[in-house]
PDB file of C-alpha atoms in Angstrom:
ATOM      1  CA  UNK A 252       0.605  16.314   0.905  1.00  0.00           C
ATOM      2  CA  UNK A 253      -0.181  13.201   2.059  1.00  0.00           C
ATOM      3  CA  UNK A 254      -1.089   9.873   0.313  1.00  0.00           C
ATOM      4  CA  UNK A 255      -2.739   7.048   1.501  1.00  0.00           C
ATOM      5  CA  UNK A 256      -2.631   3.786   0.348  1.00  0.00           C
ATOM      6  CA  UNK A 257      -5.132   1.042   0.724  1.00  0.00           C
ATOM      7  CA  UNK A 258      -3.250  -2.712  -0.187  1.00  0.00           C
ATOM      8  CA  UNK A 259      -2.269  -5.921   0.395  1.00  0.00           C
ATOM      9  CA  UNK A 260       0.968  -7.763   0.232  1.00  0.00           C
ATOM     10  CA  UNK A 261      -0.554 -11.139  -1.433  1.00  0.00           C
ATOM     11  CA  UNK A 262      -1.869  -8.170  -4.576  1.00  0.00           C
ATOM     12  CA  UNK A 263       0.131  -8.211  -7.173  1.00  0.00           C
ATOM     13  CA  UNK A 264      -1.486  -4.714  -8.756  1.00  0.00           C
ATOM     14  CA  UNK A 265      -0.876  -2.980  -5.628  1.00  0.00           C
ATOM     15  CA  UNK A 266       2.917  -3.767  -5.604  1.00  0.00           C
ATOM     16  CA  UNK A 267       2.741  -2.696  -9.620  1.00  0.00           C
ATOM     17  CA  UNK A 268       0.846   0.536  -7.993  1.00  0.00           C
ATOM     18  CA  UNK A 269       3.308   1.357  -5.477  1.00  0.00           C
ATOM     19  CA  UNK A 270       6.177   1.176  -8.432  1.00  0.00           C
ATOM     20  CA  UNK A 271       4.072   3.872 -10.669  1.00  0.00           C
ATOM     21  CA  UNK A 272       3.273   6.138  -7.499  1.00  0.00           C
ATOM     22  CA  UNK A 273       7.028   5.955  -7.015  1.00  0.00           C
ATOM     23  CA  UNK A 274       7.939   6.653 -10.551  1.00  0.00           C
ATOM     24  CA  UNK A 275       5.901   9.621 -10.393  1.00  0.00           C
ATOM     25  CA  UNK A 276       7.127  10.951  -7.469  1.00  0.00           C
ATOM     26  CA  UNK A 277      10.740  10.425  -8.810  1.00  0.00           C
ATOM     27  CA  UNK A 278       9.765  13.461 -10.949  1.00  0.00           C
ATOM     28  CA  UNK A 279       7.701  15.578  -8.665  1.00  0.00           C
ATOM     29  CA  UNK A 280       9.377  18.273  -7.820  1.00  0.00           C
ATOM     30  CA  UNK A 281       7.568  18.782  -4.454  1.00  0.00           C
ATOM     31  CA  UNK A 282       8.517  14.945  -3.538  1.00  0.00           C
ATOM     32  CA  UNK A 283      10.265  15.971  -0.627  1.00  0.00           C
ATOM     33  CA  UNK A 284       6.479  16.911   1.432  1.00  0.00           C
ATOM     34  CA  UNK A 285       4.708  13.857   0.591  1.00  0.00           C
ATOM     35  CA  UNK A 286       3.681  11.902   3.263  1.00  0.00           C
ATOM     36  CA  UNK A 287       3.057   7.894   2.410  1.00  0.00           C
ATOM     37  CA  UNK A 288       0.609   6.510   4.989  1.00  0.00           C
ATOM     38  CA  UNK A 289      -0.276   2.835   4.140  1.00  0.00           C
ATOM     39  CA  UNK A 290      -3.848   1.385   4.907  1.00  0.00           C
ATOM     40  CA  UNK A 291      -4.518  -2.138   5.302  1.00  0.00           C
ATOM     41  CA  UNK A 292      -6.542  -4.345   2.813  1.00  0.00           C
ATOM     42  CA  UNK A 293      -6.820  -8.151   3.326  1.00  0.00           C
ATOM     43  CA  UNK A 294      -8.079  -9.885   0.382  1.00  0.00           C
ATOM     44  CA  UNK A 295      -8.278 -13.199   2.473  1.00  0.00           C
ATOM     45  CA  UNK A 296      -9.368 -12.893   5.386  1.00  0.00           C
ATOM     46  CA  UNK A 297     -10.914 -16.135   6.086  1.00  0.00           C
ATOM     47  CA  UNK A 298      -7.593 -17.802   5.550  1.00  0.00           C
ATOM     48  CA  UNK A 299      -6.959 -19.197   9.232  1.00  0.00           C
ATOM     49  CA  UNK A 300      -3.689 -17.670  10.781  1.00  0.00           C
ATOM     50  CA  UNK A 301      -2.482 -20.913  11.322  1.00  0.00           C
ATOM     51  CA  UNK A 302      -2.791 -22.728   8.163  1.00  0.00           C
ATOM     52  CA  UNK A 303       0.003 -23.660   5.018  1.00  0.00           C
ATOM     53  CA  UNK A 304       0.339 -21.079   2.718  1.00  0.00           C
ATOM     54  CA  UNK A 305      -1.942 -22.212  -0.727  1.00  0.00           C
ATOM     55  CA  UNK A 306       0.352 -22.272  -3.789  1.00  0.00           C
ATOM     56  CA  UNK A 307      -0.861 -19.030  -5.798  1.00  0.00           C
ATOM     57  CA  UNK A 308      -1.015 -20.580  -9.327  1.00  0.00           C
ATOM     58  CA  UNK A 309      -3.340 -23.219  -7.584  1.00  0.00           C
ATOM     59  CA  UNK A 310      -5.412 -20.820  -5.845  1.00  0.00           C
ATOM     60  CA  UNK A 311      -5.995 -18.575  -9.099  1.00  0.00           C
ATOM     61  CA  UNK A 312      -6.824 -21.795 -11.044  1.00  0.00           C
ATOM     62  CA  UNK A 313      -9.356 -23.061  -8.849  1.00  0.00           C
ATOM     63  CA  UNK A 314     -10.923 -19.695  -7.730  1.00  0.00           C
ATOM     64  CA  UNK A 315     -11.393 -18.856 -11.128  1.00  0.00           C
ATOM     65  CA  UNK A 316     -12.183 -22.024 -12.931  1.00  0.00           C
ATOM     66  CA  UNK A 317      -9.245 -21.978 -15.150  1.00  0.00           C
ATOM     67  CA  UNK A 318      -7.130 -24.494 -16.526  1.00  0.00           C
ATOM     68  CA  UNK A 319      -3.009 -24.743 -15.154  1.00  0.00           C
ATOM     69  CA  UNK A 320      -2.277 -23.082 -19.157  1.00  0.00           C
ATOM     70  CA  UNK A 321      -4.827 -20.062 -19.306  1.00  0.00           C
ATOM     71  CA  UNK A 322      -3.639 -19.491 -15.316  1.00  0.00           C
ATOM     72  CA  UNK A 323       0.001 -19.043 -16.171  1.00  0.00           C
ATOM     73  CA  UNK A 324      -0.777 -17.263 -19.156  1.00  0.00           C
ATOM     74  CA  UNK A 325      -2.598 -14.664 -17.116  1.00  0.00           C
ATOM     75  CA  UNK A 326       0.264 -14.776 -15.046  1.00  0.00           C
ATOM     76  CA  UNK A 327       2.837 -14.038 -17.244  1.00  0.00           C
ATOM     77  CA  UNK A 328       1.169 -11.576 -18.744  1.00  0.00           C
ATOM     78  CA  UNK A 329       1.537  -9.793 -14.575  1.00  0.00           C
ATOM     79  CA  UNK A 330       5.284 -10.628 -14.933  1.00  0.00           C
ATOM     80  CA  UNK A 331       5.850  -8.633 -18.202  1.00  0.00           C
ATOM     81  CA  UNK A 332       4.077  -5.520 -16.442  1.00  0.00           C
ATOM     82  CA  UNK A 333       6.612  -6.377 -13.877  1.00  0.00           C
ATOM     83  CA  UNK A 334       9.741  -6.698 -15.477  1.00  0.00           C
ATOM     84  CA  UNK A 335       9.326  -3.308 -16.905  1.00  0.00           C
ATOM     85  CA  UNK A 336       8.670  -1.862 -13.384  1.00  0.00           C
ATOM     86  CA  UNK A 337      11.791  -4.307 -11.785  1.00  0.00           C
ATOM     87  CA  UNK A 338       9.697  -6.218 -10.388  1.00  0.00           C
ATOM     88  CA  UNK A 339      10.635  -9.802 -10.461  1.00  0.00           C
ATOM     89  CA  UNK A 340       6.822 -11.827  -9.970  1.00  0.00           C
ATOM     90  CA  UNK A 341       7.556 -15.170  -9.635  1.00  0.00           C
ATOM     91  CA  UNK A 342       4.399 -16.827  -8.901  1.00  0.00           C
ATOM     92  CA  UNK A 343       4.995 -20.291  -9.151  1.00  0.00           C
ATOM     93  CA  UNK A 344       6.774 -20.007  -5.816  1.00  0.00           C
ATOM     94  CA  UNK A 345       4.290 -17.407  -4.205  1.00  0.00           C
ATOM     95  CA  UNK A 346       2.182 -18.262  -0.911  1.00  0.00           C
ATOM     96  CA  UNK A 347      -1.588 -17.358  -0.594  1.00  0.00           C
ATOM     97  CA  UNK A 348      -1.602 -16.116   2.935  1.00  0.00           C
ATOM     98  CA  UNK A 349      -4.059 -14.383   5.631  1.00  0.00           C
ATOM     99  CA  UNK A 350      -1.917 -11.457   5.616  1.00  0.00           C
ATOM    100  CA  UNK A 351      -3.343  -9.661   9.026  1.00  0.00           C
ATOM    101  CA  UNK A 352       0.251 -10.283  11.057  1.00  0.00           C
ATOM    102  CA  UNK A 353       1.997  -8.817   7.793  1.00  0.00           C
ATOM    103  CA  UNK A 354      -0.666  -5.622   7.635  1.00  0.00           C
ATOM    104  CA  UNK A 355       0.324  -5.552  11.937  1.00  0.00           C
ATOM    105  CA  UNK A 356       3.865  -5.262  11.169  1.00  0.00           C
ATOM    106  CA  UNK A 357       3.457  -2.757   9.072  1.00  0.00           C
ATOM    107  CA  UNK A 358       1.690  -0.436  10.958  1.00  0.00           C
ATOM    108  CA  UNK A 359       4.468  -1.150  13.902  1.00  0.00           C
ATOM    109  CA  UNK A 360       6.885   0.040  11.323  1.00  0.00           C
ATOM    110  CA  UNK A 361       5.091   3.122   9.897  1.00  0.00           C
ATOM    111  CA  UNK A 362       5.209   4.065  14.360  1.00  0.00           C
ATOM    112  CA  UNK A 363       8.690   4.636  13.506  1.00  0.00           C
ATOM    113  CA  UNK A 364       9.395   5.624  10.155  1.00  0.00           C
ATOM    114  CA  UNK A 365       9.654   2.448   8.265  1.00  0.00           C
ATOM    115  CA  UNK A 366       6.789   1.584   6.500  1.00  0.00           C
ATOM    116  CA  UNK A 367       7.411   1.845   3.138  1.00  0.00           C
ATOM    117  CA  UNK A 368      10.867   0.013   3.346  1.00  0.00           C
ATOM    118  CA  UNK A 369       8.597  -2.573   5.053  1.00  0.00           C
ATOM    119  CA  UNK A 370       6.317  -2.665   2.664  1.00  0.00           C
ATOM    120  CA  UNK A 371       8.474  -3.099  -0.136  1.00  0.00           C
ATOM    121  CA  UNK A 372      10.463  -6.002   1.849  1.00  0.00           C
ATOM    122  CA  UNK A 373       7.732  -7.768   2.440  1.00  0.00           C
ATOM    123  CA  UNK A 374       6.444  -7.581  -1.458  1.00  0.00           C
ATOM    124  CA  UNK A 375       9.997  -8.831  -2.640  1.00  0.00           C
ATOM    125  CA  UNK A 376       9.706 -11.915   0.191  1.00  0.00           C
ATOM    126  CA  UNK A 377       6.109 -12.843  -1.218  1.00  0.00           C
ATOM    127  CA  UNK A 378       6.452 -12.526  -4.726  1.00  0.00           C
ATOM    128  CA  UNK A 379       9.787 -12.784  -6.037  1.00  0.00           C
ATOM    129  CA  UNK A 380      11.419 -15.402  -2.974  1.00  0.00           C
ATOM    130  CA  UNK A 381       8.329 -17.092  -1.992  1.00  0.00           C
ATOM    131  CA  UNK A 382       8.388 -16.743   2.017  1.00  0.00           C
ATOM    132  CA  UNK A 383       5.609 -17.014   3.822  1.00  0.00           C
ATOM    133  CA  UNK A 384       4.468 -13.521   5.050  1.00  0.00           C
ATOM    134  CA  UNK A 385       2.147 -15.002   7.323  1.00  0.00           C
ATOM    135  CA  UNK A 386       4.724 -17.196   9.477  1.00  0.00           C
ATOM    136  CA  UNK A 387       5.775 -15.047  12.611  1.00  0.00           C
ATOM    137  CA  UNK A 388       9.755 -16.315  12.303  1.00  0.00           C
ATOM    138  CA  UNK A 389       9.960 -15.377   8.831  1.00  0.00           C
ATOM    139  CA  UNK A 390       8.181 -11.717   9.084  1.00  0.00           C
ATOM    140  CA  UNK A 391      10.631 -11.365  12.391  1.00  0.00           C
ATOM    141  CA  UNK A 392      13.710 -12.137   9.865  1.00  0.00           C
ATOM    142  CA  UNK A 393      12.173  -9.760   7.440  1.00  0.00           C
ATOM    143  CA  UNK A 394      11.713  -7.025   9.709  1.00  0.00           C
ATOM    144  CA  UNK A 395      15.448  -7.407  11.961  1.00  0.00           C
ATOM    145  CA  UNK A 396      16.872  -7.448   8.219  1.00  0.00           C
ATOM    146  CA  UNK A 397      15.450  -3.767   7.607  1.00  0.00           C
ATOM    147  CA  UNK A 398      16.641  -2.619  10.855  1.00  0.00           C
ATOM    148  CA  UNK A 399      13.674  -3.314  13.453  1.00  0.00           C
ATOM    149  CA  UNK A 400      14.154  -4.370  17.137  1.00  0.00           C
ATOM    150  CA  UNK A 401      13.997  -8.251  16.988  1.00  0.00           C
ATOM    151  CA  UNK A 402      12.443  -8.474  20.831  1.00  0.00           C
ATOM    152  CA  UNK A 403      10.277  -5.395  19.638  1.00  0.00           C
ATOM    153  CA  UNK A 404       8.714  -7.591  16.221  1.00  0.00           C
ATOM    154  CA  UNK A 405       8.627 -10.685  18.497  1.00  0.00           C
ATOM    155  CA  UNK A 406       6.988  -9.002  21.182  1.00  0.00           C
ATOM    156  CA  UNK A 407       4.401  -7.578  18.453  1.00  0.00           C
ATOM    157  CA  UNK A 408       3.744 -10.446  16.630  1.00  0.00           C
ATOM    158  CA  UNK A 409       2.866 -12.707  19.613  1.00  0.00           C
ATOM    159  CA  UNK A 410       0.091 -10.239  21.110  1.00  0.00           C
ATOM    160  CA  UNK A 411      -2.575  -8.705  18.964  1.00  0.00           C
ATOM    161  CA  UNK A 412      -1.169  -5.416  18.693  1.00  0.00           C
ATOM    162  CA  UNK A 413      -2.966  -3.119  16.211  1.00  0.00           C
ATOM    163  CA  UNK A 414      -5.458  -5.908  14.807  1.00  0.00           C
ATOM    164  CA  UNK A 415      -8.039  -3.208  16.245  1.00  0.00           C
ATOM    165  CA  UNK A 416      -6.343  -0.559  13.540  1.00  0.00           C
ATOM    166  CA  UNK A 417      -6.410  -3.156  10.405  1.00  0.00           C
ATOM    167  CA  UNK A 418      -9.533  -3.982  10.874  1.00  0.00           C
ATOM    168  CA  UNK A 419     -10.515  -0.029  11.065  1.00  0.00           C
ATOM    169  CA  UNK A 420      -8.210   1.264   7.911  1.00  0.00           C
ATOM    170  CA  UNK A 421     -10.290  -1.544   6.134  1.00  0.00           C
ATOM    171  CA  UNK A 422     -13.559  -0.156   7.210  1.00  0.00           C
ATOM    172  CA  UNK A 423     -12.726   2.956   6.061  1.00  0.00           C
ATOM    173  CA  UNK A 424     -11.339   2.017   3.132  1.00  0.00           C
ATOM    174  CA  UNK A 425     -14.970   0.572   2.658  1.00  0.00           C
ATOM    175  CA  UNK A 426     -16.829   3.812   3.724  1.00  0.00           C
ATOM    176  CA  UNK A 427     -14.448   5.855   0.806  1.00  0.00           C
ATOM    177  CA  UNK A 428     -16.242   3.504  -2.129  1.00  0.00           C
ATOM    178  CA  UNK A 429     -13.195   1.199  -1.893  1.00  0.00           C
ATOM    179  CA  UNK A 430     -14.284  -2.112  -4.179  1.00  0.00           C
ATOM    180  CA  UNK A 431     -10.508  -3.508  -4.485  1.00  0.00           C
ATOM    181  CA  UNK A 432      -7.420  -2.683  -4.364  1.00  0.00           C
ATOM    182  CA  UNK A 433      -4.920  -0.777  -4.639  1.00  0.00           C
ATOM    183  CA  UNK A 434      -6.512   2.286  -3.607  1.00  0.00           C
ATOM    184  CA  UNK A 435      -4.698   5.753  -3.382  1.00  0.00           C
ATOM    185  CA  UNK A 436      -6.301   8.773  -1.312  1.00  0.00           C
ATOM    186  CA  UNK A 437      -4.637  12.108  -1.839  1.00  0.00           C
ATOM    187  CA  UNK A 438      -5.222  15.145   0.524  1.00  0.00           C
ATOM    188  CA  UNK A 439      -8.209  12.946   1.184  1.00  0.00           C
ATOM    189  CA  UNK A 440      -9.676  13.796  -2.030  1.00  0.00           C
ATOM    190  CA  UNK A 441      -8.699  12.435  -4.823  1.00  0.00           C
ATOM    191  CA  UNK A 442      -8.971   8.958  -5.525  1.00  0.00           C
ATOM    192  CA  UNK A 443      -7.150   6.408  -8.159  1.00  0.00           C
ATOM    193  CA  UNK A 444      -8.680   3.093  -7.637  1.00  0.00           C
ATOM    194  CA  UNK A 445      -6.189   0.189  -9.375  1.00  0.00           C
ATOM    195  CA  UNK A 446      -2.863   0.113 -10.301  1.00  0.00           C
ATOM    196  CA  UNK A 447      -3.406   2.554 -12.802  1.00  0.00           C
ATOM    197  CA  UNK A 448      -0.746   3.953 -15.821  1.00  0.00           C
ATOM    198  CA  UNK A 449       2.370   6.436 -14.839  1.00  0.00           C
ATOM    199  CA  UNK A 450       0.235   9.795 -16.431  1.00  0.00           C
ATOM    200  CA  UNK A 451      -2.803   9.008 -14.172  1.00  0.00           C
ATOM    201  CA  UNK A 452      -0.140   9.567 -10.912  1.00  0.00           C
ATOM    202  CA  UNK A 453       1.180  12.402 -12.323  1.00  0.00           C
ATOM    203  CA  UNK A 454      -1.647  13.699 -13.366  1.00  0.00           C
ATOM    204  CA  UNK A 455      -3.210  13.668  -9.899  1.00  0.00           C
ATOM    205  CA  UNK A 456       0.168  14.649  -7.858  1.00  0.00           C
ATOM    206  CA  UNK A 457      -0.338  17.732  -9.893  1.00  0.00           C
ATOM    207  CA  UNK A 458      -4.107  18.530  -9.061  1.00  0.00           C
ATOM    208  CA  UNK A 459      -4.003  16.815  -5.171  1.00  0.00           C
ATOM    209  CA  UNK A 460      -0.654  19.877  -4.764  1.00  0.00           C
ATOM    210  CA  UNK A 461      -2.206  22.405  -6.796  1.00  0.00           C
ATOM    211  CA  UNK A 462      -5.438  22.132  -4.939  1.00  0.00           C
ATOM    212  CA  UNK A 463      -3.548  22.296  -1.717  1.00  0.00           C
ATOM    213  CA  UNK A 464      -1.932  25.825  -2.287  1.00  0.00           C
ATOM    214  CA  UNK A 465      -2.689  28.599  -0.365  1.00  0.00           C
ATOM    215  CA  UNK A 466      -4.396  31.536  -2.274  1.00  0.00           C
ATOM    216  CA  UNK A 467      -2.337  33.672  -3.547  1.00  0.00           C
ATOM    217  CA  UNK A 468      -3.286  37.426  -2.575  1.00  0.00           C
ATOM    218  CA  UNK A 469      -3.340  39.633  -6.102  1.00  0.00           C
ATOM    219  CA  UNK A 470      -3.402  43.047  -4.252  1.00  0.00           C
ATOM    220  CA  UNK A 471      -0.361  44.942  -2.743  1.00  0.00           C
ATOM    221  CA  UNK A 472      -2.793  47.139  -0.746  1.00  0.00           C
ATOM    222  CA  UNK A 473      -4.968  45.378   2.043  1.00  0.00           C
ATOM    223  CA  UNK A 474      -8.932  46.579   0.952  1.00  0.00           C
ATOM    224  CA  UNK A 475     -11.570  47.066   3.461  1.00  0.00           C
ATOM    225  CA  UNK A 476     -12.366  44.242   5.396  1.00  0.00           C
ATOM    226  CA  UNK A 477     -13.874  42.488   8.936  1.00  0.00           C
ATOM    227  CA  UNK A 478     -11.889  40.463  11.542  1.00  0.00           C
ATOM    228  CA  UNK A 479     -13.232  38.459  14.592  1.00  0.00           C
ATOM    229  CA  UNK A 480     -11.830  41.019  16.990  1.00  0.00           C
ATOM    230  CA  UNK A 481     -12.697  44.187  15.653  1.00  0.00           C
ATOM    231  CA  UNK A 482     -15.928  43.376  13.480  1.00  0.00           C
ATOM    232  CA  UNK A 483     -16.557  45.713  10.882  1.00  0.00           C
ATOM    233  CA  UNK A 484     -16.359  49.393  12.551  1.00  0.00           C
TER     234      UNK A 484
END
């Protein structure tokens, strides 16, 4: 089975998304043939590569109109979703970043099997130590400190090495009905859009296998039938 997974690091729901998918999968019994592919999602884009991370309680309050009190309270109400997921948000250090080197990296990673501990290093940098994801030195750290090649990431992150494949996973995010993110894809057929409860993943981990299944033939005795060698006499 595989599941894809449209995100992006700077997301808070799609880290709290990734926790439930994993929950459920800690009780699927047929865990062991699921393949996680993740898809890139940049939810600011027009951030220039080259610019200061924008605190993230700043950036909420002013792209939303709210006051420094009703942001954090919206905030904290993130970090108790968190905390029962172990996931420490800690927003009032976290970075609002273009995130396409981070979404490059990852797909450099998923080339050789380490995507999702990628993924999940990179979420723990942004929101619980407040690195910026953007900044080539610090995603190189990130990366050697999982195992990658350092002269491999550098190498990477200094070209433009799969920018072409970001900006395609997001178009076809788009041509699937994707309006935000997270977005899961199983078997490429069913969909959970949003970081959406435990029962939801289950639920659908259930239906996406079950759906998947070879027939089952009832009959001991093969019946009467036509091939594409022999025809039907």
């Amino acid at each position: 089975m595989k599941i894809e997974i449209w995100s992006d690091i700077v997301c808070p729901f799609c880290y709290i998304g990734k926790k439930r998918l994993e929950q459920a999968l800690a009780s699927f019994p047929h865990r062991d043939e699921v393949e996680i592919v993740w898809k890139s999602y940049q939810l600011h884009p027009q951030f220039p590569q080259d610019a200061a991370g924008i605190p993230a309680v700043k950036y909420i309050k002013d792209a939303k109109g709210l006051s420094e009190e009703e942001t954090l309270g919206m905030m904290h109400q993130v970090q108790s979703i968190g905390k029962s997921l172990n996931i420490d948000f800690n927003f009032e250090k976290s970075l609002i970043v273009n995130t396409l080197n981070a979404h490059r990296l990852i797909h450099f990673a998923q080339e050789i099997g380490q995507g999702n501990v990628l993924k999940e290093r990179l979420f723990k940098a942004h929101f619980s130590e407040g690195k910026d994801i953007n900044h080539i030195d610090s995603l190189t750290a990130l990366a050697v400190e999982i195992g990658l090649d350092q002269i491999a990431v550098e190498e990477l992150l200094h070209s433009d090495r799969f920018a072409y494949e970001v900006t395609q996973d997001i178009q076809e995010g788009i041509n699937l009905g994707l309006r935000g993110v997270p977005f899961f894809v199983f078997n490429q057929k069913f969909g959970i859009a949003g970081a959406q409860p435990l029962e939801m993943f289950e639920k659908t981990l259930r239906q996406a296998y079950d759906d998947a299944k070879p027939a089952i033939i009832m009959n001991d005795n093969e019946g009467p039938s036509c091939d594409s060698e022999a025809g039907c006499c």
